[in-house]
PDB file of C-alpha atoms and ligand atoms in Angstrom:
ATOM      1  CA  MET A   4     -77.177  22.762 -58.281  1.00  0.00           C
ATOM      2  CA  GLY A   5     -73.948  24.617 -58.990  1.00  0.00           C
ATOM      3  CA  SER A   6     -70.875  23.622 -60.923  1.00  0.00           C
ATOM      4  CA  ILE A   7     -67.163  24.112 -60.342  1.00  0.00           C
ATOM      5  CA  SER A   8     -66.034  23.544 -63.887  1.00  0.00           C
ATOM      6  CA  GLN A   9     -67.855  23.600 -67.151  1.00  0.00           C
ATOM      7  CA  THR A  10     -66.647  22.071 -70.389  1.00  0.00           C
ATOM      8  CA  SER A  11     -68.971  22.100 -73.400  1.00  0.00           C
ATOM      9  CA  LYS A  12     -71.016  19.124 -72.197  1.00  0.00           C
ATOM     10  CA  HIS A  13     -69.684  18.101 -68.819  1.00  0.00           C
ATOM     11  CA  CYS A  14     -69.132  19.657 -65.431  1.00  0.00           C
ATOM     12  CA  VAL A  15     -68.788  18.790 -61.747  1.00  0.00           C
ATOM     13  CA  GLU A  16     -72.152  19.256 -60.084  1.00  0.00           C
ATOM     14  CA  LYS A  17     -72.491  19.979 -56.375  1.00  0.00           C
ATOM     15  CA  ILE A  18     -75.526  18.204 -54.973  1.00  0.00           C
ATOM     16  CA  ASP A  19     -76.923  17.840 -51.455  1.00  0.00           C
ATOM     17  CA  ARG A  20     -76.749  14.341 -49.989  1.00  0.00           C
ATOM     18  CA  SER A  21     -80.562  14.221 -49.697  1.00  0.00           C
ATOM     19  CA  ASP A  22     -80.893  14.181 -53.507  1.00  0.00           C
ATOM     20  CA  ILE A  23     -79.784  10.596 -54.183  1.00  0.00           C
ATOM     21  CA  GLU A  24     -81.376  10.461 -57.630  1.00  0.00           C
ATOM     22  CA  GLY A  25     -79.714  13.722 -58.608  1.00  0.00           C
ATOM     23  CA  ILE A  26     -76.341  12.378 -57.412  1.00  0.00           C
ATOM     24  CA  ILE A  27     -76.722   9.177 -59.458  1.00  0.00           C
ATOM     25  CA  GLU A  28     -77.799  11.129 -62.532  1.00  0.00           C
ATOM     26  CA  ALA A  29     -74.846  13.525 -62.218  1.00  0.00           C
ATOM     27  CA  ILE A  30     -72.349  10.656 -61.837  1.00  0.00           C
ATOM     28  CA  ALA A  31     -73.804   8.887 -64.890  1.00  0.00           C
ATOM     29  CA  LYS A  32     -73.550  12.099 -66.908  1.00  0.00           C
ATOM     30  CA  ASN A  33     -70.158  13.377 -65.770  1.00  0.00           C
ATOM     31  CA  GLY A  34     -68.433  10.408 -64.113  1.00  0.00           C
ATOM     32  CA  CYS A  35     -68.195  12.344 -60.851  1.00  0.00           C
ATOM     33  CA  CYS A  36     -69.857  14.828 -58.528  1.00  0.00           C
ATOM     34  CA  ILE A  37     -69.389  16.615 -55.216  1.00  0.00           C
ATOM     35  CA  VAL A  38     -71.856  15.751 -52.472  1.00  0.00           C
ATOM     36  CA  LYS A  39     -72.626  18.562 -50.041  1.00  0.00           C
ATOM     37  CA  ASN A  40     -73.421  17.736 -46.386  1.00  0.00           C
ATOM     38  CA  PHE A  41     -72.065  14.221 -46.843  1.00  0.00           C
ATOM     39  CA  THR A  42     -70.738  14.252 -43.268  1.00  0.00           C
ATOM     40  CA  ASP A  43     -70.026  16.691 -40.425  1.00  0.00           C
ATOM     41  CA  VAL A  44     -66.940  18.463 -39.158  1.00  0.00           C
ATOM     42  CA  ALA A  45     -66.741  16.476 -35.881  1.00  0.00           C
ATOM     43  CA  THR A  46     -66.710  13.134 -37.731  1.00  0.00           C
ATOM     44  CA  VAL A  47     -64.020  14.354 -40.124  1.00  0.00           C
ATOM     45  CA  GLU A  48     -61.909  15.627 -37.216  1.00  0.00           C
ATOM     46  CA  GLN A  49     -62.160  12.227 -35.523  1.00  0.00           C
ATOM     47  CA  ALA A  50     -61.046  10.447 -38.714  1.00  0.00           C
ATOM     48  CA  ASN A  51     -58.202  12.975 -39.031  1.00  0.00           C
ATOM     49  CA  GLN A  52     -57.073  12.231 -35.477  1.00  0.00           C
ATOM     50  CA  GLU A  53     -57.248   8.474 -35.930  1.00  0.00           C
ATOM     51  CA  THR A  54     -55.141   8.565 -39.105  1.00  0.00           C
ATOM     52  CA  ARG A  55     -52.583  11.164 -37.967  1.00  0.00           C
ATOM     53  CA  PRO A  56     -50.098   8.759 -36.324  1.00  0.00           C
ATOM     54  CA  TYR A  57     -50.039   6.556 -39.443  1.00  0.00           C
ATOM     55  CA  LEU A  58     -49.658   9.501 -41.829  1.00  0.00           C
ATOM     56  CA  ASP A  59     -46.786  10.869 -39.741  1.00  0.00           C
ATOM     57  CA  ALA A  60     -45.088   7.450 -39.649  1.00  0.00           C
ATOM     58  CA  ASP A  61     -45.387   6.837 -43.408  1.00  0.00           C
ATOM     59  CA  VAL A  62     -42.400   7.229 -45.705  1.00  0.00           C
ATOM     60  CA  PRO A  63     -42.023   8.365 -49.352  1.00  0.00           C
ATOM     61  CA  TRP A  64     -43.273   5.958 -52.026  1.00  0.00           C
ATOM     62  CA  GLU A  65     -40.631   4.247 -54.108  1.00  0.00           C
ATOM     63  CA  GLY A  66     -41.505   4.803 -57.758  1.00  0.00           C
ATOM     64  CA  ASP A  67     -43.601   7.497 -59.396  1.00  0.00           C
ATOM     65  CA  LEU A  68     -47.153   6.500 -58.395  1.00  0.00           C
ATOM     66  CA  PHE A  69     -47.067   9.220 -55.715  1.00  0.00           C
ATOM     67  CA  PRO A  70     -44.693  12.170 -55.348  1.00  0.00           C
ATOM     68  CA  PRO A  71     -42.251  11.777 -52.431  1.00  0.00           C
ATOM     69  CA  GLU A  72     -44.182  14.451 -50.476  1.00  0.00           C
ATOM     70  CA  THR A  73     -47.311  12.238 -50.258  1.00  0.00           C
ATOM     71  CA  ARG A  74     -48.075  10.202 -47.136  1.00  0.00           C
ATOM     72  CA  ARG A  75     -50.711   7.486 -46.824  1.00  0.00           C
ATOM     73  CA  CYS A  76     -52.687   5.733 -44.136  1.00  0.00           C
ATOM     74  CA  ALA A  77     -53.380   2.303 -45.616  1.00  0.00           C
ATOM     75  CA  ASN A  78     -55.921  -0.056 -44.015  1.00  0.00           C
ATOM     76  CA  LEU A  79     -58.025   3.010 -43.257  1.00  0.00           C
ATOM     77  CA  ALA A  80     -61.057   0.822 -42.504  1.00  0.00           C
ATOM     78  CA  GLY A  81     -59.103  -1.103 -39.873  1.00  0.00           C
ATOM     79  CA  ARG A  82     -57.257   1.848 -38.392  1.00  0.00           C
ATOM     80  CA  SER A  83     -60.127   4.333 -38.170  1.00  0.00           C
ATOM     81  CA  LYS A  84     -63.140   3.193 -36.160  1.00  0.00           C
ATOM     82  CA  THR A  85     -64.923   6.358 -37.287  1.00  0.00           C
ATOM     83  CA  VAL A  86     -64.437   5.642 -40.987  1.00  0.00           C
ATOM     84  CA  ARG A  87     -65.447   2.029 -40.499  1.00  0.00           C
ATOM     85  CA  GLU A  88     -68.602   2.780 -38.507  1.00  0.00           C
ATOM     86  CA  THR A  89     -69.808   5.811 -40.466  1.00  0.00           C
ATOM     87  CA  TRP A  90     -68.676   6.364 -44.076  1.00  0.00           C
ATOM     88  CA  LEU A  91     -67.949   2.742 -44.980  1.00  0.00           C
ATOM     89  CA  VAL A  92     -71.554   1.813 -44.190  1.00  0.00           C
ATOM     90  CA  ASP A  93     -73.179   5.098 -45.187  1.00  0.00           C
ATOM     91  CA  PRO A  94     -76.529   4.406 -46.938  1.00  0.00           C
ATOM     92  CA  LEU A  95     -75.703   6.970 -49.638  1.00  0.00           C
ATOM     93  CA  VAL A  96     -72.436   5.175 -50.403  1.00  0.00           C
ATOM     94  CA  ARG A  97     -74.337   1.905 -50.599  1.00  0.00           C
ATOM     95  CA  ALA A  98     -77.038   3.419 -52.861  1.00  0.00           C
ATOM     96  CA  CYS A  99     -74.313   4.553 -55.274  1.00  0.00           C
ATOM     97  CA  THR A 100     -72.338   1.298 -55.254  1.00  0.00           C
ATOM     98  CA  ALA A 101     -75.589  -0.658 -55.730  1.00  0.00           C
ATOM     99  CA  LYS A 102     -76.377   1.401 -58.814  1.00  0.00           C
ATOM    100  CA  PHE A 103     -72.912   1.496 -60.403  1.00  0.00           C
ATOM    101  CA  VAL A 104     -70.963  -1.525 -59.125  1.00  0.00           C
ATOM    102  CA  ASP A 105     -73.327  -4.363 -58.129  1.00  0.00           C
ATOM    103  CA  LYS A 106     -73.746  -7.003 -60.823  1.00  0.00           C
ATOM    104  CA  THR A 107     -76.964  -8.955 -61.405  1.00  0.00           C
ATOM    105  CA  THR A 108     -77.087 -11.887 -63.815  1.00  0.00           C
ATOM    106  CA  SER A 109     -79.517 -14.731 -64.539  1.00  0.00           C
ATOM    107  CA  ASN A 110     -78.862 -18.283 -65.619  1.00  0.00           C
ATOM    108  CA  TYR A 111     -80.582 -21.665 -65.648  1.00  0.00           C
ATOM    109  CA  TYR A 112     -80.029 -24.604 -63.278  1.00  0.00           C
ATOM    110  CA  GLY A 113     -81.734 -27.145 -65.466  1.00  0.00           C
ATOM    111  CA  GLU A 114     -84.945 -25.405 -66.451  1.00  0.00           C
ATOM    112  CA  THR A 115     -85.158 -23.154 -63.393  1.00  0.00           C
ATOM    113  CA  LYS A 116     -84.088 -19.574 -63.819  1.00  0.00           C
ATOM    114  CA  HIS A 117     -81.811 -18.253 -61.077  1.00  0.00           C
ATOM    115  CA  THR A 118     -81.028 -14.573 -60.663  1.00  0.00           C
ATOM    116  CA  TYR A 119     -78.135 -13.464 -58.449  1.00  0.00           C
ATOM    117  CA  THR A 120     -76.687 -10.143 -57.441  1.00  0.00           C
ATOM    118  CA  SER A 121     -73.047  -9.834 -56.467  1.00  0.00           C
ATOM    119  CA  GLU A 122     -72.820  -6.785 -54.220  1.00  0.00           C
ATOM    120  CA  ALA A 123     -69.952  -4.319 -54.283  1.00  0.00           C
ATOM    121  CA  GLN A 124     -67.169  -4.758 -51.726  1.00  0.00           C
ATOM    122  CA  CYS A 125     -64.620  -2.321 -50.369  1.00  0.00           C
ATOM    123  CA  THR A 126     -61.428  -3.061 -52.300  1.00  0.00           C
ATOM    124  CA  ILE A 127     -59.227  -0.546 -50.468  1.00  0.00           C
ATOM    125  CA  ALA A 128     -59.601   2.351 -48.073  1.00  0.00           C
ATOM    126  CA  VAL A 129     -56.678   4.736 -47.699  1.00  0.00           C
ATOM    127  CA  THR A 130     -55.959   8.316 -46.683  1.00  0.00           C
ATOM    128  CA  PHE A 131     -53.820  10.383 -49.064  1.00  0.00           C
ATOM    129  CA  GLU A 132     -51.952  13.399 -47.757  1.00  0.00           C
ATOM    130  CA  ILE A 133     -50.117  15.474 -50.346  1.00  0.00           C
ATOM    131  CA  GLY A 134     -47.422  17.633 -48.751  1.00  0.00           C
ATOM    132  CA  PRO A 135     -46.143  21.032 -49.933  1.00  0.00           C
ATOM    133  CA  GLY A 136     -44.176  20.725 -53.184  1.00  0.00           C
ATOM    134  CA  GLY A 137     -45.847  17.440 -54.217  1.00  0.00           C
ATOM    135  CA  LYS A 138     -46.241  17.225 -58.002  1.00  0.00           C
ATOM    136  CA  ALA A 139     -49.480  16.112 -59.664  1.00  0.00           C
ATOM    137  CA  GLN A 140     -49.945  12.449 -60.514  1.00  0.00           C
ATOM    138  CA  ARG A 141     -50.439  11.481 -64.137  1.00  0.00           C
ATOM    139  CA  LEU A 142     -54.068  11.273 -65.284  1.00  0.00           C
ATOM    140  CA  HIS A 143     -55.297   7.713 -64.849  1.00  0.00           C
ATOM    141  CA  ARG A 144     -58.342   5.501 -64.454  1.00  0.00           C
ATOM    142  CA  ASP A 145     -58.402   3.638 -61.133  1.00  0.00           C
ATOM    143  CA  ASP A 146     -60.062   0.611 -62.758  1.00  0.00           C
ATOM    144  CA  LYS A 147     -56.832  -0.065 -64.672  1.00  0.00           C
ATOM    145  CA  ASN A 148     -56.053  -2.315 -61.686  1.00  0.00           C
ATOM    146  CA  TYR A 149     -58.894  -4.601 -62.819  1.00  0.00           C
ATOM    147  CA  HIS A 150     -58.069  -4.558 -66.538  1.00  0.00           C
ATOM    148  CA  ALA A 151     -61.311  -2.715 -67.304  1.00  0.00           C
ATOM    149  CA  ASN A 152     -61.925  -2.104 -70.977  1.00  0.00           C
ATOM    150  CA  HIS A 153     -64.248   0.743 -71.893  1.00  0.00           C
ATOM    151  CA  PRO A 154     -66.321   1.133 -75.057  1.00  0.00           C
ATOM    152  CA  ASP A 155     -66.837   4.555 -76.637  1.00  0.00           C
ATOM    153  CA  GLN A 156     -69.968   5.942 -74.951  1.00  0.00           C
ATOM    154  CA  THR A 157     -69.475   9.535 -76.042  1.00  0.00           C
ATOM    155  CA  GLU A 158     -72.330   9.280 -78.576  1.00  0.00           C
ATOM    156  CA  THR A 159     -74.662   6.842 -76.794  1.00  0.00           C
ATOM    157  CA  GLY A 160     -74.373   8.355 -73.316  1.00  0.00           C
ATOM    158  CA  TYR A 161     -73.532   6.339 -70.217  1.00  0.00           C
ATOM    159  CA  GLN A 162     -74.689   2.750 -70.017  1.00  0.00           C
ATOM    160  CA  PHE A 163     -75.107   1.465 -66.457  1.00  0.00           C
ATOM    161  CA  GLY A 164     -73.094  -1.687 -65.910  1.00  0.00           C
ATOM    162  CA  THR A 165     -69.945  -0.536 -67.727  1.00  0.00           C
ATOM    163  CA  ASP A 166     -68.085   0.331 -64.511  1.00  0.00           C
ATOM    164  CA  LEU A 167     -66.466  -2.119 -62.096  1.00  0.00           C
ATOM    165  CA  GLU A 168     -65.274   0.323 -59.492  1.00  0.00           C
ATOM    166  CA  MET A 169     -66.058   3.623 -57.810  1.00  0.00           C
ATOM    167  CA  ALA A 170     -64.470   5.921 -55.245  1.00  0.00           C
ATOM    168  CA  PHE A 171     -65.597   8.207 -52.427  1.00  0.00           C
ATOM    169  CA  MET A 172     -63.039  10.772 -51.300  1.00  0.00           C
ATOM    170  CA  ILE A 173     -63.744  12.713 -48.134  1.00  0.00           C
ATOM    171  CA  PRO A 174     -61.548  15.742 -47.455  1.00  0.00           C
ATOM    172  CA  GLY A 175     -59.931  16.074 -44.035  1.00  0.00           C
ATOM    173  CA  VAL A 176     -59.163  19.738 -44.809  1.00  0.00           C
ATOM    174  CA  LEU A 177     -60.384  22.413 -47.212  1.00  0.00           C
ATOM    175  CA  THR A 178     -59.086  21.241 -50.585  1.00  0.00           C
ATOM    176  CA  THR A 179     -58.036  23.830 -53.161  1.00  0.00           C
ATOM    177  CA  LYS A 180     -56.400  23.835 -56.571  1.00  0.00           C
ATOM    178  CA  ALA A 181     -53.275  25.194 -54.804  1.00  0.00           C
ATOM    179  CA  ASN A 182     -53.027  22.504 -52.115  1.00  0.00           C
ATOM    180  CA  GLY A 183     -53.530  19.569 -54.477  1.00  0.00           C
ATOM    181  CA  ALA A 184     -57.276  18.999 -54.830  1.00  0.00           C
ATOM    182  CA  THR A 185     -57.915  15.889 -56.928  1.00  0.00           C
ATOM    183  CA  LEU A 186     -58.214  16.905 -60.577  1.00  0.00           C
ATOM    184  CA  ALA A 187     -60.357  15.135 -63.144  1.00  0.00           C
ATOM    185  CA  ILE A 188     -61.796  15.349 -66.641  1.00  0.00           C
ATOM    186  CA  PRO A 189     -65.604  15.307 -66.287  1.00  0.00           C
ATOM    187  CA  GLY A 190     -67.102  13.168 -69.060  1.00  0.00           C
ATOM    188  CA  SER A 191     -63.931  11.096 -69.559  1.00  0.00           C
ATOM    189  CA  HIS A 192     -65.724   8.026 -68.131  1.00  0.00           C
ATOM    190  CA  LEU A 193     -67.368   7.825 -71.572  1.00  0.00           C
ATOM    191  CA  TRP A 194     -64.081   7.606 -73.448  1.00  0.00           C
ATOM    192  CA  PRO A 195     -62.940   4.414 -75.144  1.00  0.00           C
ATOM    193  CA  SER A 196     -59.832   2.754 -73.778  1.00  0.00           C
ATOM    194  CA  ASP A 197     -57.587   4.090 -76.563  1.00  0.00           C
ATOM    195  CA  TRP A 198     -58.222   7.825 -76.033  1.00  0.00           C
ATOM    196  CA  VAL A 199     -55.287   9.733 -74.551  1.00  0.00           C
ATOM    197  CA  PRO A 200     -56.108  11.994 -71.569  1.00  0.00           C
ATOM    198  CA  ARG A 201     -54.423  15.399 -71.647  1.00  0.00           C
ATOM    199  CA  MET A 202     -54.060  18.050 -68.953  1.00  0.00           C
ATOM    200  CA  GLU A 203     -55.955  20.750 -70.837  1.00  0.00           C
ATOM    201  CA  GLU A 204     -56.976  23.592 -68.546  1.00  0.00           C
ATOM    202  CA  ASP A 205     -60.388  23.981 -70.184  1.00  0.00           C
ATOM    203  CA  LYS A 206     -61.240  20.295 -69.631  1.00  0.00           C
ATOM    204  CA  VAL A 207     -59.755  19.668 -66.191  1.00  0.00           C
ATOM    205  CA  ALA A 208     -61.857  20.306 -63.074  1.00  0.00           C
ATOM    206  CA  TYR A 209     -60.555  20.478 -59.496  1.00  0.00           C
ATOM    207  CA  ALA A 210     -62.356  18.761 -56.635  1.00  0.00           C
ATOM    208  CA  GLU A 211     -62.207  21.829 -54.404  1.00  0.00           C
ATOM    209  CA  MET A 212     -64.165  20.859 -51.308  1.00  0.00           C
ATOM    210  CA  GLU A 213     -65.085  22.018 -47.844  1.00  0.00           C
ATOM    211  CA  VAL A 214     -64.875  19.716 -44.848  1.00  0.00           C
ATOM    212  CA  GLY A 215     -68.167  17.776 -44.849  1.00  0.00           C
ATOM    213  CA  ASP A 216     -68.226  17.310 -48.661  1.00  0.00           C
ATOM    214  CA  CYS A 217     -67.440  14.103 -50.566  1.00  0.00           C
ATOM    215  CA  TRP A 218     -66.067  13.610 -54.075  1.00  0.00           C
ATOM    216  CA  ILE A 219     -67.560  10.609 -55.869  1.00  0.00           C
ATOM    217  CA  MET A 220     -66.062   9.254 -59.074  1.00  0.00           C
ATOM    218  CA  LEU A 221     -66.341   6.175 -61.246  1.00  0.00           C
ATOM    219  CA  GLY A 222     -63.344   3.900 -61.798  1.00  0.00           C
ATOM    220  CA  SER A 223     -63.438   4.917 -65.478  1.00  0.00           C
ATOM    221  CA  LEU A 224     -62.969   8.647 -64.814  1.00  0.00           C
ATOM    222  CA  TYR A 225     -59.571  10.100 -65.691  1.00  0.00           C
ATOM    223  CA  HIS A 226     -58.240  11.907 -62.625  1.00  0.00           C
ATOM    224  CA  ALA A 227     -55.070  12.502 -60.617  1.00  0.00           C
ATOM    225  CA  GLY A 228     -53.927  13.761 -57.231  1.00  0.00           C
ATOM    226  CA  GLY A 229     -53.180  17.465 -57.808  1.00  0.00           C
ATOM    227  CA  ALA A 230     -49.943  19.427 -57.315  1.00  0.00           C
ATOM    228  CA  ASN A 231     -49.514  21.032 -53.910  1.00  0.00           C
ATOM    229  CA  ILE A 232     -47.887  24.401 -54.632  1.00  0.00           C
ATOM    230  CA  THR A 233     -48.439  25.776 -51.112  1.00  0.00           C
ATOM    231  CA  LYS A 234     -45.581  26.217 -48.630  1.00  0.00           C
ATOM    232  CA  ASP A 235     -47.260  24.770 -45.571  1.00  0.00           C
ATOM    233  CA  GLU A 236     -50.605  23.101 -46.284  1.00  0.00           C
ATOM    234  CA  LYS A 237     -51.116  19.343 -46.174  1.00  0.00           C
ATOM    235  CA  ARG A 238     -53.930  18.119 -48.417  1.00  0.00           C
ATOM    236  CA  THR A 239     -55.559  15.235 -46.567  1.00  0.00           C
ATOM    237  CA  VAL A 240     -58.297  13.150 -48.199  1.00  0.00           C
ATOM    238  CA  HIS A 241     -59.821   9.907 -46.887  1.00  0.00           C
ATOM    239  CA  GLY A 242     -60.614   7.555 -49.772  1.00  0.00           C
ATOM    240  CA  LEU A 243     -62.968   4.561 -49.907  1.00  0.00           C
ATOM    241  CA  PHE A 244     -62.873   2.409 -53.052  1.00  0.00           C
ATOM    242  CA  PHE A 245     -65.441  -0.233 -54.018  1.00  0.00           C
ATOM    243  CA  VAL A 246     -65.266  -2.916 -56.673  1.00  0.00           C
ATOM    244  CA  ARG A 247     -67.415  -5.740 -58.044  1.00  0.00           C
ATOM    245  CA  GLY A 248     -67.896  -8.334 -55.301  1.00  0.00           C
ATOM    246  CA  TYR A 249     -66.984 -11.327 -57.449  1.00  0.00           C
ATOM    247  CA  LEU A 250     -63.555 -10.066 -58.451  1.00  0.00           C
ATOM    248  CA  ARG A 251     -61.733 -12.403 -56.096  1.00  0.00           C
ATOM    249  CA  GLN A 252     -60.997 -16.066 -55.719  1.00  0.00           C
ATOM    250  CA  GLU A 253     -63.836 -18.491 -55.001  1.00  0.00           C
ATOM    251  CA  GLU A 254     -61.523 -20.432 -52.701  1.00  0.00           C
ATOM    252  CA  ASN A 255     -58.871 -18.564 -50.752  1.00  0.00           C
ATOM    253  CA  ILE A 256     -56.193 -21.199 -51.143  1.00  0.00           C
ATOM    254  CA  TYR A 257     -53.535 -18.814 -49.875  1.00  0.00           C
ATOM    255  CA  LEU A 258     -55.129 -18.270 -46.457  1.00  0.00           C
ATOM    256  CA  ALA A 259     -56.759 -21.687 -46.099  1.00  0.00           C
ATOM    257  CA  ASN A 260     -53.481 -23.593 -46.338  1.00  0.00           C
ATOM    258  CA  LEU A 261     -50.219 -23.690 -44.460  1.00  0.00           C
ATOM    259  CA  ALA A 262     -47.476 -21.324 -45.527  1.00  0.00           C
ATOM    260  CA  GLU A 263     -45.252 -24.189 -46.680  1.00  0.00           C
ATOM    261  CA  GLU A 264     -48.098 -25.659 -48.738  1.00  0.00           C
ATOM    262  CA  VAL A 265     -48.716 -22.312 -50.418  1.00  0.00           C
ATOM    263  CA  ALA A 266     -45.012 -21.876 -51.070  1.00  0.00           C
ATOM    264  CA  SER A 267     -44.753 -25.309 -52.668  1.00  0.00           C
TER     265      SER A 267
HETATM  266  O1  AKG B1114     -54.762  11.944 -53.860  1.00  0.00           O
HETATM  267  C1  AKG B1114     -55.618  12.075 -54.736  1.00  0.00           C
HETATM  268  O2  AKG B1114     -56.266  13.107 -54.888  1.00  0.00           O
HETATM  269  C2  AKG B1114     -55.895  10.964 -55.700  1.00  0.00           C
HETATM  270  C3  AKG B1114     -55.005   9.786 -55.572  1.00  0.00           C
HETATM  271  C4  AKG B1114     -55.227   8.825 -56.691  1.00  0.00           C
HETATM  272  O3  AKG B1114     -55.919   9.106 -57.619  1.00  0.00           O
HETATM  273  C5  AKG B1114     -54.597   7.497 -56.699  1.00  0.00           C
HETATM  274  O4  AKG B1114     -53.639   7.271 -55.942  1.00  0.00           O
HETATM  275  O5  AKG B1114     -55.055   6.626 -57.482  1.00  0.00           O
HETATM  276 FE1  FE2 B1115     -56.502   7.381 -58.727  1.00  0.00          FE
END
């Protein structure tokens, strides 16, 4: 087990995909880890090919969520057969989402106890390509989209069940600090909601990866797309994001009814 960045207590561990327990332990401890041998070069090249037309056709984002140099391939699961048939259903991905995102609760129907598990679902899959000159995003937690509130776990250590979301980011190219590797603060998944994340060089780690690796992070981890200070490298990363399965309507009234009924 190596590490790419070491703060006093937290680091980014690099762990082989065969060590599922080690991966889960590292994510609980640091909020993230890099999986080695997650996939192979041929599979990544296929996903790169399938997303290329969409990345090339994309246009700059309006607003400051992404720098204007970034291109996306949204609906990655629909557009890339390879992503859909390999990484989306990868048993390691499922083992991680089962541990961190699934929710099991019990209740009584009359006097009979019922226990149910709501399994994680893919909330979005998208490729991010940061072009030369792209500035870093601001540090953020992806689970902000679900109004997640986090208690202070810096003293207690991580409590399973406090995350709603997690991400798997698979590089299409070698990612480096210079070409915009995702940056993150290991251990920040333990921070309460009112702590301010700061870009301090001694706390920030860069998800520098080889093709075949995968970056895993919890929705509570502070991170950002990095700055691409190269002249000619595109930093391509395929991202799969999972969220609690019950965070949606019970009845899809918007799709089940006619457009004019929905509008009224
Ligand atoms: O491109 C990246 O490395 C991360 C992108 C990201 O964090 C986001 O858009 O929420
Ligand atoms: Fe993000």
